[in-house]
Tab-separated table of C-alpha atoms in Angstrom:
chain	number	residue	atom	x	y	z
A	30	MET	CA	107.312	-16.652	98.276
A	31	ASN	CA	107.231	-20.346	98.993
A	32	PHE	CA	106.512	-21.427	95.428
A	33	THR	CA	108.215	-21.177	92.075
A	34	THR	CA	107.310	-18.290	89.785
A	35	SER	CA	109.094	-19.476	86.653
A	36	GLY	CA	108.680	-22.395	84.292
A	37	LEU	CA	104.940	-22.520	84.878
A	38	CYS	CA	102.439	-23.694	82.253
A	39	PHE	CA	98.857	-22.417	81.991
A	40	ALA	CA	96.621	-25.480	82.399
A	41	GLY	CA	93.147	-24.029	81.992
A	42	LEU	CA	90.406	-21.740	83.192
A	43	ILE	CA	87.285	-22.515	85.193
A	44	SER	CA	84.105	-20.477	85.306
A	45	MET	CA	80.925	-21.056	87.269
A	46	ILE	CA	77.569	-19.385	87.680
A	47	ASP	CA	74.988	-19.382	90.453
A	48	PRO	CA	71.940	-17.916	88.696
A	49	PRO	CA	68.967	-16.514	90.598
A	50	ARG	CA	65.891	-18.713	90.823
A	51	ALA	CA	63.415	-18.328	87.965
A	52	SER	CA	60.787	-16.958	90.377
A	53	VAL	CA	62.889	-13.964	91.472
A	54	PRO	CA	61.874	-11.452	88.739
A	55	ASP	CA	58.180	-12.073	89.464
A	56	ALA	CA	58.759	-11.746	93.219
A	57	VAL	CA	60.599	-8.444	92.685
A	58	MET	CA	57.742	-7.141	90.532
A	59	LYS	CA	55.129	-8.163	93.130
A	60	CYS	CA	57.103	-6.452	95.894
A	61	ARG	CA	57.369	-3.243	93.884
A	62	THR	CA	53.668	-3.357	93.052
A	63	ALA	CA	52.973	-3.659	96.792
A	64	GLY	CA	55.122	-0.585	97.450
A	65	ILE	CA	58.070	-2.483	98.884
A	66	ARG	CA	61.504	-1.070	98.053
A	67	VAL	CA	63.664	-3.980	96.927
A	68	ILE	CA	67.398	-3.936	97.642
A	69	MET	CA	70.057	-6.568	97.086
A	70	VAL	CA	72.948	-7.290	99.429
A	71	THR	CA	75.660	-9.535	98.034
A	72	GLY	CA	79.317	-10.338	98.323
A	73	ASP	CA	79.626	-10.561	94.544
A	74	HIS	CA	81.873	-8.217	92.585
A	75	PRO	CA	79.982	-4.947	91.886
A	76	ILE	CA	79.864	-5.620	88.129
A	77	THR	CA	78.397	-9.083	88.725
A	78	ALA	CA	75.934	-7.748	91.292
A	79	LYS	CA	74.762	-5.008	88.931
A	80	ALA	CA	74.198	-7.522	86.114
A	81	ILE	CA	72.188	-9.817	88.387
A	82	ALA	CA	70.143	-6.909	89.789
A	83	ALA	CA	69.322	-5.742	86.257
A	84	ASN	CA	68.455	-9.278	85.168
A	85	VAL	CA	65.890	-9.757	87.967
A	86	GLY	CA	64.415	-6.256	87.736
A	87	ILE	CA	65.877	-4.700	90.881
A	88	ILE	CA	67.591	-1.958	88.900
A	89	THR	CA	66.952	-0.473	85.479
A	90	GLU	CA	69.055	1.468	82.984
A	91	GLY	CA	70.466	4.523	84.719
A	92	SER	CA	70.019	3.185	88.265
A	93	GLU	CA	72.899	3.871	90.632
A	94	THR	CA	74.407	1.290	92.936
A	95	VAL	CA	76.149	2.144	96.187
A	96	GLU	CA	79.445	1.752	94.334
A	97	ASP	CA	78.275	4.143	91.586
A	98	ILE	CA	77.292	6.772	94.168
A	99	ALA	CA	80.603	6.416	96.015
A	100	LEU	CA	82.516	6.844	92.757
A	101	ARG	CA	80.460	9.887	91.734
A	102	LEU	CA	80.879	11.541	95.160
A	103	ARG	CA	84.495	10.374	95.483
A	104	ILE	CA	83.892	8.897	98.923
A	105	PRO	CA	84.405	5.403	100.358
A	106	VAL	CA	81.520	2.983	99.828
A	107	GLU	CA	81.137	2.738	103.603
A	108	GLN	CA	80.118	6.407	103.742
A	109	VAL	CA	77.255	6.056	101.265
A	110	ASN	CA	73.894	5.891	103.053
A	111	LYS	CA	75.684	5.789	106.386
A	112	ARG	CA	73.146	5.302	109.171
């Protein structure tokens, strides 16, 4: 390591949020009503992604994400829904 690992002092913590636009839940509902299957692709952490998807109506209680399916089947995420 090129930096010291002792004598350090915690200076603080930063948090930020990038919320979805207010129009997203309505757009999701309109898509579903039209028969369009809505999916979300994100680089967010799976827990964050699941919370956002639930908040905008993409998933509901009991819905499985790709990560949930991989965990249940004990396979890598890349093998879920492989095309």
